[in-house]
Amino acid sequence: MARQRNTKLEALLTEFGYTHTQLADEVNQTAEDTFGKPTQCTDRHVRRWIAGDVQWPWSRYLLPLQEIFGRSPEAMGFMPRKSSRVPAPPPPRPARAKEQRPVRRREFIAVGLAAALGLDAIPTAGRLGTGDVERIRAIVPALYGYDHALGGGALHEVAVQALQQVHHALNHCTYGERVERALYAATGDLAASAGWFAYDAGRQATATGLYNEALQAGMLAGDGQLQARVWSNLAMQARLRDRDQEALRIGRAAVETRQAKTDPRLMALLHCRQAVGHARVGERVRAERSLSRAETSYGRASGEPAAWLSFLTPAELTGLAGAAHHALGKYGRAQQLTADALGMLEAGFARNRVYYTLQRAQALLDGGDVEHAADEAGQAATMAERVHSDRVRGRLSDLRQQMRRYAGSVPEAADFLERTRRTGA
């Protein structure tokens, strides 16, 4: 029998706003979270399903697909063989009530945001003008206002939804050359932002795909600043994966761009991140030189920052300096700088407040002050219940792991572990 393209599954991807890579990530995540069985699904699997090369996927893929789309295999366009049968889903892993409440809250936020952002106003047909471009550009500042307070876990899905609607407009509307260039710049800005939210939410494969899309849009728009921004975020991602030398090379490429050299805020951020990178590989002199350059660059900044750079305040610069000193093993200086950053941090930056509180706790712990470290970590755990950030959860989990060695000798450490165990933090 000649293979037939699976148009039903293809339509579901469009309806739900998934790229091939994003659906593969979702299959892996659903398998792990819901059924407790990790899979190795990739975009190649998804392409083969759509092309009709695979007419009935293995159960390890079919079960998550049923969970994601809420449809039977046949409704997703799959054709059973004589020996095929619909697999019965295994019982889901038990979840504590504390784990389910943030999920419902995150879904509520996403639904409300989609309405608040006015995504329905993005045209689906006709001719696009500069007013339409401005409406698309306005999405990113609105998203970042929520990001500072909530974290990327609450935002990455709605950002991808917005991006899919912009793609539809790009492919189904008409526009002139000048508007086209502006549309690609706006699309790249949105893709880079969605990538950042996915990064913060722990969806690294999704983040990489979105960053690559932003780079392509930046090249089509001739937007060098967008490209430098994405390179910097890719460097952060490499560092997260402990590829420090790669991160430094990517960051160096961003620093050398013409656009970075003409934007003091962007240059300040790049030098700060390079300082942390140099510190992580033990290059003290280069780390200190990068911190000095960051301070000099920031001093030259004027006017209002771009939305994605609105987080770069004196508090953030000081916090990043604390991270660099911590990586160099200068724990006393690191905890003091981080305390200074927390003192300067504005009220709206809830996610960063939790992050830097954990950074200070880590510096105190590494410096031998276990009692104060436990107290600081406990405050962070309480605040962390209000944000959706995988980076925050990761740092808190690492601190809990390290605190266990002191539970028998330091009452404050035992109390921290018990409180966070009870709350599921």
XYZ file of C-alpha atoms in Angstrom:
425
model
C 0.000 0.000 0.000
C 1.355 3.402 -0.953
C 2.048 5.577 2.033
C -0.345 8.458 2.696
C 0.536 11.729 4.365
C -0.999 12.009 7.828
C -2.921 15.240 7.304
C -4.889 14.778 10.544
C -1.761 14.829 12.682
C -0.369 17.687 10.621
C -3.545 19.690 11.273
C -3.291 18.957 15.009
C 0.223 20.388 15.095
C -1.079 23.568 13.501
C -4.111 23.708 15.804
C -2.050 23.233 18.956
C 0.829 25.408 17.726
C 3.592 22.778 17.779
C 6.640 22.584 15.566
C 8.051 19.100 14.955
C 10.727 19.653 17.600
C 8.272 21.057 20.122
C 5.914 18.090 19.752
C 8.840 15.696 20.225
C 9.817 17.574 23.401
C 6.217 17.422 24.608
C 6.040 13.666 23.988
C 9.209 13.164 26.040
C 8.001 15.465 28.821
C 4.541 13.855 28.968
C 5.991 10.355 29.048
C 8.287 11.290 31.904
C 5.844 13.392 33.946
C 2.654 11.408 33.457
C 3.759 7.823 32.973
C 7.220 7.794 34.538
C 8.800 6.307 31.408
C 11.259 8.527 29.520
C 11.343 8.239 25.726
C 13.796 9.364 23.074
C 11.364 11.032 20.671
C 12.927 13.454 18.175
C 11.675 15.705 15.392
C 12.619 12.901 12.960
C 9.950 10.669 14.526
C 7.348 13.410 14.086
C 8.329 13.985 10.455
C 7.992 10.257 9.727
C 4.553 10.129 11.361
C 3.340 13.050 9.256
C 4.893 11.718 6.046
C 3.093 8.408 6.592
C 6.332 6.416 6.885
C 5.083 5.179 10.268
C 1.374 4.427 10.276
C 1.118 3.154 13.874
C 3.766 4.405 16.373
C 5.135 2.338 19.207
C 3.086 2.489 22.423
C 5.785 4.516 24.158
C 5.023 7.321 21.696
C 1.323 6.675 21.118
C 0.351 6.955 24.779
C 1.854 10.433 25.247
C 0.318 11.566 21.938
C -3.121 10.506 23.184
C -2.484 12.416 26.399
C -1.288 15.564 24.580
C -4.054 15.830 21.976
C -6.864 14.066 23.841
C -7.728 11.984 20.757
C -7.749 8.335 19.759
C -4.949 7.079 17.477
C -7.363 6.918 14.532
C -8.503 10.516 15.169
C -4.841 11.504 14.983
C -4.618 9.893 11.553
C -2.839 6.674 12.489
C -3.826 3.465 10.689
C -3.708 0.267 12.774
C -2.280 -2.915 11.370
C -4.089 -6.189 11.959
C -1.891 -6.864 14.946
C -2.215 -3.342 16.323
C -4.287 -2.536 19.348
C -4.868 0.651 21.246
C -2.620 0.470 24.302
C -4.250 0.884 27.683
C -2.611 3.738 29.536
C -0.740 2.745 32.688
C -1.933 4.326 35.937
C -0.483 7.832 36.241
C 2.135 8.458 38.878
C 0.601 9.785 42.101
C 0.935 13.535 42.487
C 0.688 15.509 45.723
C -1.909 18.265 45.923
C 0.916 20.770 46.337
C 2.259 19.767 42.937
C -1.091 20.113 41.178
C -1.976 23.600 42.447
C 0.882 25.390 40.612
C -0.026 23.519 37.404
C -3.613 24.794 37.536
C -2.389 28.289 38.347
C 0.039 28.189 35.406
C -2.750 27.115 33.038
C -4.987 29.908 34.356
C -2.226 32.460 33.812
C -1.635 31.241 30.243
C -5.336 31.515 29.330
C -5.597 34.989 30.830
C -2.424 36.143 29.119
C -3.548 35.005 25.689
C -6.582 37.253 26.073
C -4.678 40.156 27.647
C -2.065 40.172 24.880
C -4.730 40.613 22.234
C -3.550 37.704 20.112
C -6.911 37.685 18.356
C -6.011 41.083 16.877
C -3.171 39.591 14.809
C -4.538 39.456 11.229
C -5.005 36.122 9.514
C -5.570 37.496 6.003
C -5.307 40.712 4.017
C -2.522 43.261 3.846
C -0.306 44.069 6.825
C 0.843 47.581 7.624
C 3.065 49.278 10.187
C 0.189 49.318 12.706
C 0.044 45.535 12.595
C 3.795 45.340 13.138
C 3.509 47.592 16.189
C 0.786 45.380 17.648
C 3.074 42.371 17.234
C 6.007 44.268 18.741
C 3.883 45.176 21.772
C 3.555 41.483 22.736
C 7.147 41.174 23.961
C 7.147 44.074 26.476
C 3.881 42.763 27.915
C 5.325 39.271 28.306
C 8.470 40.513 30.042
C 6.382 42.398 32.575
C 4.951 39.056 33.641
C 8.272 37.208 33.325
C 9.936 39.286 36.041
C 7.138 38.408 38.454
C 6.178 34.860 37.462
C 9.096 33.204 35.662
C 9.296 31.535 32.267
C 7.337 28.445 33.293
C 4.146 30.485 33.216
C 4.899 32.113 29.865
C 6.685 29.927 27.361
C 3.541 28.232 26.041
C 1.620 31.456 25.461
C 4.712 33.007 23.835
C 4.930 30.068 21.417
C 1.197 30.418 20.728
C 1.737 34.079 19.842
C 4.666 33.138 17.620
C 2.558 30.599 15.738
C -0.072 33.254 15.022
C 2.580 35.636 13.755
C 3.893 32.880 11.479
C 0.401 32.419 10.101
C 0.225 36.134 9.327
C 3.644 36.037 7.645
C 2.571 33.167 5.417
C -1.017 34.148 4.616
C -1.004 37.946 4.460
C 0.540 40.357 1.975
C 2.913 43.221 2.804
C 5.508 45.491 1.290
C 9.274 45.159 1.528
C 9.683 47.661 4.373
C 6.954 45.999 6.429
C 8.462 42.573 5.672
C 11.778 43.603 7.204
C 10.033 44.955 10.290
C 7.922 41.791 10.563
C 10.985 39.573 10.602
C 12.570 41.760 13.292
C 9.386 41.545 15.395
C 9.161 37.783 14.823
C 12.778 37.328 15.852
C 12.221 39.383 18.995
C 9.259 37.188 19.901
C 11.123 33.944 19.094
C 14.127 34.994 21.206
C 11.808 35.903 24.078
C 9.918 32.613 23.807
C 13.314 30.868 23.818
C 14.281 32.633 27.024
C 11.007 31.656 28.718
C 11.512 28.037 27.613
C 15.093 28.162 28.955
C 13.853 29.399 32.326
C 11.152 26.720 32.301
C 13.740 23.960 31.772
C 12.640 23.160 28.189
C 16.138 23.314 26.717
C 15.434 21.569 23.405
C 12.512 23.914 22.783
C 14.653 26.902 23.747
C 17.390 25.903 21.285
C 14.886 25.601 18.429
C 13.417 29.013 19.223
C 16.860 30.619 19.461
C 17.771 29.216 16.058
C 14.546 30.601 14.634
C 15.344 34.004 16.148
C 18.815 33.957 14.595
C 17.334 33.245 11.181
C 14.781 36.033 11.567
C 17.550 38.387 12.702
C 19.524 37.643 9.546
C 16.469 38.141 7.314
C 15.718 41.437 9.046
C 19.351 42.562 9.079
C 19.010 43.001 12.864
C 22.484 42.547 14.311
C 21.436 43.405 17.856
C 18.916 40.571 17.830
C 21.623 38.189 16.647
C 24.021 39.315 19.385
C 21.266 38.854 21.967
C 20.577 35.290 20.810
C 24.277 34.394 20.804
C 24.458 35.584 24.400
C 21.490 33.413 25.382
C 23.010 30.421 23.600
C 26.174 31.003 25.624
C 24.125 30.888 28.831
C 22.558 27.638 27.693
C 25.967 26.117 26.964
C 27.080 27.127 30.456
C 23.985 25.484 31.951
C 25.110 22.268 30.257
C 28.625 22.662 31.730
C 30.150 23.494 28.332
C 32.080 26.464 29.693
C 34.669 26.883 26.946
C 31.952 26.740 24.294
C 29.989 29.359 26.241
C 33.006 31.663 26.324
C 33.567 31.292 22.581
C 29.921 32.083 21.809
C 29.960 35.031 24.199
C 33.149 36.364 22.634
C 31.497 36.286 19.206
C 28.593 38.328 20.596
C 30.924 40.888 22.178
C 32.687 41.403 18.859
C 29.544 42.300 16.902
C 29.196 45.882 15.698
C 25.765 46.214 17.281
C 27.027 45.202 20.721
C 29.789 47.766 20.487
C 27.245 50.519 19.827
C 24.774 49.481 22.555
C 26.214 50.105 26.063
C 23.534 48.091 27.886
C 23.929 45.066 25.658
C 27.713 45.291 25.967
C 27.443 45.524 29.768
C 25.347 42.359 29.882
C 27.705 40.487 27.560
C 30.755 41.430 29.648
C 28.974 40.374 32.875
C 28.145 36.985 31.440
C 31.675 36.602 30.129
C 32.963 37.439 33.614
C 30.976 34.525 35.069
C 32.285 32.286 32.277
C 35.912 33.234 32.872
C 35.449 32.729 36.614
C 34.023 29.248 36.110
C 37.178 28.133 34.294
C 39.447 29.808 36.861
C 40.527 32.843 34.786
C 40.517 35.394 37.612
C 42.217 38.267 35.792
C 39.947 37.983 32.762
C 36.875 37.726 34.971
C 37.797 40.899 36.849
C 38.595 42.684 33.581
C 35.193 41.732 32.172
C 33.441 43.032 35.305
C 35.287 46.330 34.980
C 34.294 46.621 31.324
C 30.683 45.855 32.182
C 30.616 48.653 34.734
C 32.171 51.103 32.264
C 29.719 50.155 29.507
C 26.703 50.451 31.774
C 27.825 53.895 32.837
C 27.492 55.040 29.211
C 23.881 53.802 28.840
C 21.071 56.312 28.429
C 17.387 56.312 27.543
C 14.897 53.485 28.020
C 16.137 49.901 27.518
C 14.551 47.399 25.163
C 11.930 45.253 26.905
C 14.139 42.180 27.055
C 16.927 44.251 28.663
C 14.694 45.837 31.291
C 16.020 43.387 33.889
C 19.542 44.811 33.545
C 19.600 47.206 36.476
C 22.442 48.052 38.898
C 21.031 45.265 41.092
C 21.449 42.723 38.284
C 25.000 43.858 37.535
C 25.879 43.509 41.204
C 24.253 40.080 41.401
C 26.188 38.861 38.355
C 29.393 40.182 39.924
C 28.485 38.120 42.986
C 28.080 35.043 40.794
C 31.520 35.629 39.267
C 33.195 35.993 42.670
C 31.436 32.871 43.888
C 32.773 30.904 40.923
C 36.259 32.174 41.815
C 35.866 30.789 45.352
C 35.611 34.236 46.982
C 32.548 33.335 49.022
C 32.608 36.244 51.473
C 32.750 38.781 48.659
C 30.113 36.847 46.726
C 27.592 36.847 49.556
C 28.152 40.557 50.251
C 27.677 41.512 46.598
C 24.570 39.356 46.390
C 23.185 40.945 49.569
C 23.808 44.369 48.010
C 22.000 43.252 44.846
C 18.986 42.108 46.884
C 18.941 45.465 48.661
C 18.781 47.290 45.324
C 16.345 44.969 43.570
C 12.981 46.521 42.707
C 9.779 44.937 43.976
C 8.592 43.747 40.551
C 11.528 41.353 40.048
C 10.093 38.503 42.124
C 11.792 35.679 40.226
C 15.220 37.341 40.421
C 14.724 38.002 44.132
C 14.264 34.283 44.738
C 17.203 33.473 42.474
C 19.613 35.838 44.207
C 18.402 34.832 47.662
C 19.377 31.285 46.742
C 22.698 32.558 45.378
C 23.414 34.247 48.705
C 22.428 31.094 50.591
C 24.838 29.097 48.441
C 27.668 31.560 49.090
C 27.007 31.433 52.840
C 26.939 27.643 52.782
C 30.136 27.346 50.753
C 31.754 29.854 53.114
C 30.906 27.660 56.118
C 28.019 29.675 57.614
C 25.467 26.860 57.577
C 22.990 28.444 60.025
C 22.548 31.669 58.038
C 22.583 29.727 54.768
C 19.658 27.609 55.968
C 17.719 30.686 57.053
C 18.297 32.397 53.696
C 17.377 29.249 51.782
C 14.171 28.932 53.813
C 13.145 32.458 52.850
C 13.841 31.650 49.199
C 11.737 28.471 49.384
C 8.766 30.445 50.683
C 9.055 33.006 47.886
C 9.634 30.285 45.260
C 6.054 29.041 45.606
C 4.902 32.112 43.646
C 7.173 31.750 40.616
C 7.491 29.190 37.813
C 11.186 28.802 37.056
C 13.096 25.579 36.559
C 16.339 27.431 37.308
C 14.981 28.421 40.718
C 13.746 24.892 41.427
C 17.127 23.504 40.393
C 19.084 25.768 42.726
C 16.712 25.034 45.592
C 17.004 21.297 44.983
C 20.810 21.534 44.954
C 20.770 23.398 48.275
C 18.490 20.801 49.852
C 20.849 18.070 48.710
C 23.863 19.827 50.234
C 22.042 20.671 53.471
C 21.432 16.994 54.185
C 25.019 16.512 55.280
C 24.451 19.040 58.099
C 20.990 17.861 59.196
C 22.375 15.854 62.126
C 24.584 18.592 63.531
C 22.960 21.931 62.617
C 19.341 22.368 63.799
C 18.687 25.149 61.286
C 19.611 22.841 58.409
C 17.314 20.097 59.715
C 14.499 22.620 60.105
C 14.984 23.887 56.539
C 14.854 20.366 55.153
C 11.717 19.508 57.128
C 9.884 22.723 56.166
C 10.672 22.316 52.474
C 9.747 18.633 52.603
C 6.317 19.473 54.073
C 5.585 22.181 51.507
C 7.009 20.240 48.563
C 9.325 23.165 47.721
